[in-house]
Coordinates of C-alpha atoms in Angstrom, one line a residue:
M109 CA 0.0 0.0 0.0
K110 CA 1.4 3.4 -1.0
V111 CA 0.6 6.3 1.4
V112 CA 0.7 10.0 0.8
F113 CA 1.0 11.6 4.2
A114 CA -0.2 15.1 5.3
G115 CA 0.7 16.5 8.7
T116 CA 2.8 19.2 10.4
P117 CA 3.6 19.0 14.1
E118 CA 5.3 16.3 16.3
F119 CA 2.0 14.5 16.8
A120 CA 1.9 13.9 13.0
A121 CA 5.6 13.1 12.8
V122 CA 5.2 10.2 15.2
A123 CA 2.6 8.7 12.9
L124 CA 4.7 9.3 9.8
R125 CA 7.7 7.6 11.5
A126 CA 5.4 4.6 12.4
L127 CA 4.2 4.2 8.9
H128 CA 7.7 4.4 7.4
E129 CA 9.2 2.0 9.9
A130 CA 6.3 -0.4 9.3
G131 CA 7.4 -0.6 5.6
F132 CA 4.7 1.4 3.9
A133 CA 5.8 3.1 0.7
I134 CA 5.5 6.9 1.2
P135 CA 6.0 8.7 -2.2
L136 CA 5.0 12.1 -1.0
V137 CA 4.5 14.2 2.2
L138 CA 2.5 17.4 2.5
T139 CA 3.2 19.8 5.4
Q140 CA 2.7 23.4 6.1
P141 CA 5.2 26.0 5.0
D142 CA 8.2 26.8 7.2
R143 CA 7.3 29.2 10.0
P144 CA 9.3 31.7 12.1
A145 CA 10.1 30.3 15.5
G146 CA 12.4 30.8 18.5
R147 CA 13.9 33.9 19.9
G148 CA 15.5 34.8 16.5
M149 CA 12.2 34.1 14.7
Q150 CA 14.1 32.2 12.0
L151 CA 12.2 30.0 9.6
Q152 CA 11.9 26.5 11.0
A153 CA 10.8 23.3 9.2
S154 CA 7.9 21.3 10.7
S155 CA 8.6 18.1 12.5
V156 CA 7.0 16.2 9.6
K157 CA 9.3 17.9 7.1
Q158 CA 12.4 17.3 9.1
Y159 CA 11.6 13.5 9.3
A160 CA 10.6 13.2 5.7
L161 CA 13.7 14.9 4.4
A162 CA 15.9 12.8 6.6
Q163 CA 14.3 9.7 5.0
G164 CA 14.6 11.1 1.4
I165 CA 10.9 11.5 1.0
E166 CA 9.6 14.3 -1.3
V167 CA 8.0 17.2 0.5
L168 CA 5.3 19.6 -0.8
Q169 CA 4.4 22.7 1.2
P170 CA 1.5 24.6 -0.4
L171 CA 0.0 27.6 1.3
S172 CA -3.5 26.1 0.5
L173 CA -5.1 23.2 -1.2
R174 CA -8.1 25.3 -2.3
M175 CA -7.8 25.9 -6.0
D176 CA -10.5 28.5 -5.8
A177 CA -8.6 30.6 -3.2
K178 CA -9.0 34.4 -3.8
D179 CA -5.3 35.0 -3.3
P180 CA -3.6 34.2 -6.6
Q181 CA -0.5 32.7 -5.0
R182 CA -2.5 30.4 -2.8
A183 CA -4.6 29.3 -5.8
A184 CA -1.6 28.7 -7.9
E185 CA 0.1 26.6 -5.2
A186 CA -3.1 24.6 -4.6
Q187 CA -3.4 23.9 -8.4
A188 CA 0.2 22.7 -8.4
A189 CA -0.3 20.5 -5.4
H190 CA -3.5 19.0 -6.9
A191 CA -1.6 18.2 -10.1
R192 CA 1.2 16.6 -8.1
L193 CA -1.3 14.4 -6.2
L194 CA -2.9 13.3 -9.5
A195 CA 0.5 12.4 -10.9
T196 CA 1.4 10.4 -7.8
D197 CA 0.9 6.6 -7.5
Y198 CA -0.7 6.1 -4.1
D199 CA -3.6 4.2 -2.5
V200 CA -4.5 6.3 0.5
M201 CA -3.8 9.7 2.1
V202 CA -3.2 9.7 5.8
V203 CA -3.8 13.0 7.5
A204 CA -2.7 14.0 11.1
A205 CA -2.8 17.6 12.4
Y206 CA -2.1 19.0 9.0
G207 CA -3.6 22.4 9.7
L208 CA -5.0 22.9 6.2
I209 CA -8.5 22.1 5.0
L210 CA -8.7 19.4 2.4
P211 CA -11.3 20.4 -0.2
R212 CA -13.5 18.1 -2.1
A213 CA -11.2 17.9 -5.0
T214 CA -8.4 16.5 -2.8
L215 CA -10.8 14.1 -1.0
D216 CA -12.0 12.7 -4.3
I217 CA -8.6 11.6 -5.6
K218 CA -8.1 8.7 -3.2
P219 CA -9.5 7.7 0.2
C220 CA -8.3 10.0 3.0
I221 CA -8.0 8.8 6.6
N222 CA -7.5 11.0 9.6
I223 CA -5.8 10.4 13.0
H224 CA -7.8 12.4 15.5
G225 CA -6.8 12.8 19.2
S226 CA -10.2 12.3 20.8
I227 CA -13.1 9.9 21.1
L228 CA -15.3 11.2 18.4
P229 CA -17.8 12.9 18.2
R230 CA -16.5 14.5 21.4
W231 CA -13.9 17.2 20.7
R232 CA -14.1 17.6 17.0
G233 CA -11.8 20.4 15.9
A234 CA -8.4 21.9 16.4
A235 CA -7.5 21.4 20.1
P236 CA -9.0 18.2 21.4
I237 CA -6.2 17.4 23.9
H238 CA -6.3 20.8 25.5
R239 CA -10.1 20.9 25.8
A240 CA -10.4 17.3 27.2
I241 CA -8.1 18.3 30.1
E242 CA -9.6 21.7 30.6
S243 CA -13.1 20.1 30.8
G244 CA -12.1 17.5 33.3
D245 CA -12.7 14.5 31.1
A246 CA -11.8 11.2 32.7
E247 CA -10.7 9.6 29.4
T248 CA -9.8 10.4 25.9
G249 CA -8.2 8.5 23.0
V250 CA -7.6 8.3 19.3
T251 CA -10.1 7.9 16.5
I252 CA -9.1 6.8 13.0
M253 CA -11.7 8.1 10.7
Q254 CA -12.6 8.5 7.0
M255 CA -12.4 12.1 6.0
E256 CA -15.2 14.1 4.4
E257 CA -15.9 17.8 4.0
G258 CA -17.4 18.3 7.4
L259 CA -15.2 19.1 10.4
D260 CA -14.2 15.7 11.8
T261 CA -17.6 14.3 10.9
G262 CA -16.6 11.2 8.9
P263 CA -17.3 7.6 9.8
M264 CA -15.0 5.9 12.3
L265 CA -12.7 3.1 11.5
L266 CA -10.9 2.4 14.8
I267 CA -11.1 3.8 18.3
E268 CA -8.9 3.3 21.4
R269 CA -9.4 4.9 24.8
I270 CA -6.9 5.9 27.5
A271 CA -7.4 7.4 30.9
I272 CA -6.5 11.0 31.6
E273 CA -4.3 10.9 34.7
D274 CA -4.5 13.5 37.5
G275 CA -1.1 14.9 36.6
D276 CA -1.5 14.8 32.9
T277 CA -0.7 18.0 31.0
T278 CA -1.4 18.6 27.3
G279 CA 2.3 17.9 26.8
S280 CA 2.3 14.5 28.5
L281 CA -1.1 13.5 27.1
H282 CA 0.0 14.6 23.6
D283 CA 2.9 12.2 23.7
K284 CA 0.7 9.3 24.8
L285 CA -1.9 9.9 22.1
A286 CA 0.8 10.5 19.4
A287 CA 2.3 7.0 20.2
L288 CA -1.2 5.5 20.2
G289 CA -2.1 7.2 16.9
G290 CA 1.1 5.9 15.3
R291 CA 0.4 2.3 16.3
M292 CA -3.3 2.6 15.3
I293 CA -2.7 4.0 11.8
V294 CA -0.4 1.1 11.0
D295 CA -3.0 -1.3 12.3
A296 CA -5.8 0.4 10.3
L297 CA -3.9 0.3 7.0
R298 CA -3.0 -3.3 7.5
K299 CA -6.6 -4.1 8.1
M300 CA -7.6 -2.0 5.1
E301 CA -5.2 -4.0 2.9
A302 CA -6.8 -7.2 4.2
G303 CA -10.3 -5.9 3.6
G304 CA -11.3 -6.1 7.2
L305 CA -11.9 -2.4 8.2
E306 CA -15.5 -1.4 8.8
A307 CA -16.6 2.2 8.8
V308 CA -19.1 3.1 11.5
P309 CA -21.0 6.5 11.4
Q310 CA -20.4 8.8 14.3
P311 CA -23.2 9.1 16.9
E312 CA -25.4 12.1 16.5
Q313 CA -25.4 12.7 20.3
G314 CA -22.4 13.9 22.3
V315 CA -20.9 16.3 19.7
T316 CA -18.6 18.9 21.1
Y317 CA -16.1 21.2 19.4
A318 CA -12.5 21.9 20.5
A319 CA -11.9 25.5 19.5
K320 CA -8.4 26.5 18.6
I321 CA -6.4 27.8 21.7
A322 CA -5.9 31.5 21.8
K323 CA -3.0 33.0 23.8
E324 CA -5.4 35.2 25.7
E325 CA -7.0 32.1 27.3
G326 CA -3.9 31.6 29.4
K327 CA -4.8 34.6 31.6
L328 CA -6.1 33.1 34.9
D329 CA -9.2 34.5 36.5
F330 CA -8.9 33.8 40.2
T331 CA -12.6 34.3 40.8
L332 CA -13.1 30.9 39.3
P333 CA -13.0 27.7 41.4
A334 CA -9.5 26.4 42.1
M335 CA -10.3 23.0 40.5
D336 CA -11.2 24.7 37.2
L337 CA -8.0 26.7 37.3
A338 CA -5.8 23.7 38.1
R339 CA -7.3 21.9 35.0
R340 CA -6.7 25.0 32.9
I341 CA -3.1 25.2 34.0
R342 CA -2.5 21.6 33.0
A343 CA -4.4 22.1 29.7
F344 CA -2.3 25.1 28.7
N345 CA 1.0 23.4 29.5
P346 CA 3.1 23.8 27.3
F347 CA 1.0 26.1 25.1
P348 CA 0.1 28.9 25.6
G349 CA 1.0 28.7 29.3
A350 CA -1.3 29.9 32.1
A351 CA -0.4 33.2 33.8
G352 CA -1.4 35.7 36.4
Q353 CA -0.3 39.3 37.2
A354 CA 1.3 39.8 40.6
G355 CA 2.6 43.3 41.4
G356 CA 2.5 44.2 37.7
V357 CA 4.7 41.2 36.8
T358 CA 3.3 38.4 34.6
V359 CA 4.0 35.2 36.3
K360 CA 3.6 32.0 34.3
I361 CA 2.2 29.1 36.3
W362 CA 3.1 25.7 34.9
N363 CA 1.8 23.4 37.6
A364 CA -0.6 23.8 40.5
Q365 CA -3.0 21.8 42.7
A366 CA -6.3 22.7 44.1
V367 CA -6.3 22.8 47.9
E368 CA -8.5 24.0 50.7
G369 CA -8.2 27.7 51.5
N370 CA -10.3 30.9 52.0
G371 CA -9.6 34.5 51.1
S372 CA -10.3 37.1 48.5
P373 CA -9.7 35.8 45.0
G374 CA -6.1 36.4 44.0
Q375 CA -4.9 36.8 47.6
V376 CA -1.6 35.1 48.4
L377 CA -2.3 33.1 51.5
S378 CA 1.2 31.9 51.9
A379 CA 4.5 32.2 50.1
N380 CA 7.3 30.3 51.7
A381 CA 9.4 27.1 51.2
H382 CA 7.5 25.3 53.9
E383 CA 3.8 26.0 52.9
G384 CA 4.5 26.8 49.3
I385 CA 2.7 29.5 47.3
V386 CA -1.0 29.3 48.0
V387 CA -3.5 31.6 46.3
A388 CA -7.1 32.1 47.2
C389 CA -9.7 31.5 44.4
G390 CA -13.4 31.9 44.0
E391 CA -13.7 28.5 45.6
G392 CA -10.8 26.9 47.4
A393 CA -7.2 27.8 46.7
L394 CA -4.3 26.9 44.4
R395 CA -0.9 25.7 45.5
L396 CA 1.5 26.8 42.8
T397 CA 4.4 24.3 42.4
E398 CA 6.2 25.5 39.2
L399 CA 6.4 29.1 38.1
Q400 CA 8.4 31.4 35.7
K401 CA 8.9 35.1 35.6
P402 CA 9.7 37.1 32.4
G403 CA 13.0 36.1 31.0
G404 CA 13.5 33.4 33.6
K405 CA 13.4 29.7 33.7
R406 CA 10.6 27.4 34.9
L407 CA 11.4 26.8 38.6
A408 CA 10.0 24.8 41.5
T409 CA 8.4 26.9 44.2
A410 CA 11.4 27.0 46.6
E411 CA 13.8 28.1 43.8
F412 CA 11.3 30.7 42.5
L413 CA 10.9 32.3 45.9
K414 CA 14.7 33.0 46.1
G415 CA 14.3 35.6 43.4
F416 CA 10.7 36.8 43.8
S417 CA 8.8 38.1 46.8
F418 CA 5.0 38.0 47.1
D419 CA 4.9 40.2 50.2
G420 CA 1.8 42.5 49.9
L421 CA 1.0 41.2 46.4
T422 CA -2.2 39.7 45.0
F423 CA -2.8 37.9 41.7
E424 CA -5.0 39.8 39.3

């Protein structure tokens, strides 16, 4: 079976690596254009592109796949990509966190299969891992699905579930789901080759949408219950990072636990190496265990307090 692969971040690169190591022929990889990244904002290739080039696989990076795009450059690149796909000998396209919409013209060339990091129909959309943690879900998983024009609405081919542990962040859960997705897509394609893969329509009930994460969501509102904030901190680790303002300084909060405590929302109830940094919330309190000030490193509480004093400060 020959596979065209479309994906961009590390989640997708794990699946690409699994397919390649399983022996599937991969004549072409699609990924998003290089983006500025890091302190110097230099162009950086996606994780998928880096792996593909290291294996000698051809890489295509169109700005869009919509041939009717209003922007002439995007339309021209989409037309070139479409022509390249038509000229490529492949059996299936596998898509994982690509970041571009596949139009009907692309979907009609060959079957397209998506690796999605949730138990569909819950958390369709861009940020299923973040939203599952933020909402306090007890479990999540990976769905292998057939793609159609709707947003993650296609019939399901394989599903596996895993528990969301109390300490899971988006970073740790991402790694678990990426590994699971890599194993499952290999399994799915082998079953497809053998003719043993059945497509099941998604349930009509239980649909939720995982909206893309905005940086502004990282600002913590301490009038909310501590349990909600603890989940949000884990959900936004590593991106975009949760933060609060203390004495005019933006303090990033990377890890925290909900604890008992009473006070005005944002009031620092304690800030010492013995009791830790405890901040009152709308309900309960948060014990902050890993923090970062502007230009600094992520530090455990005891180390952070050596260079920052909360005396007389509140979180806003």
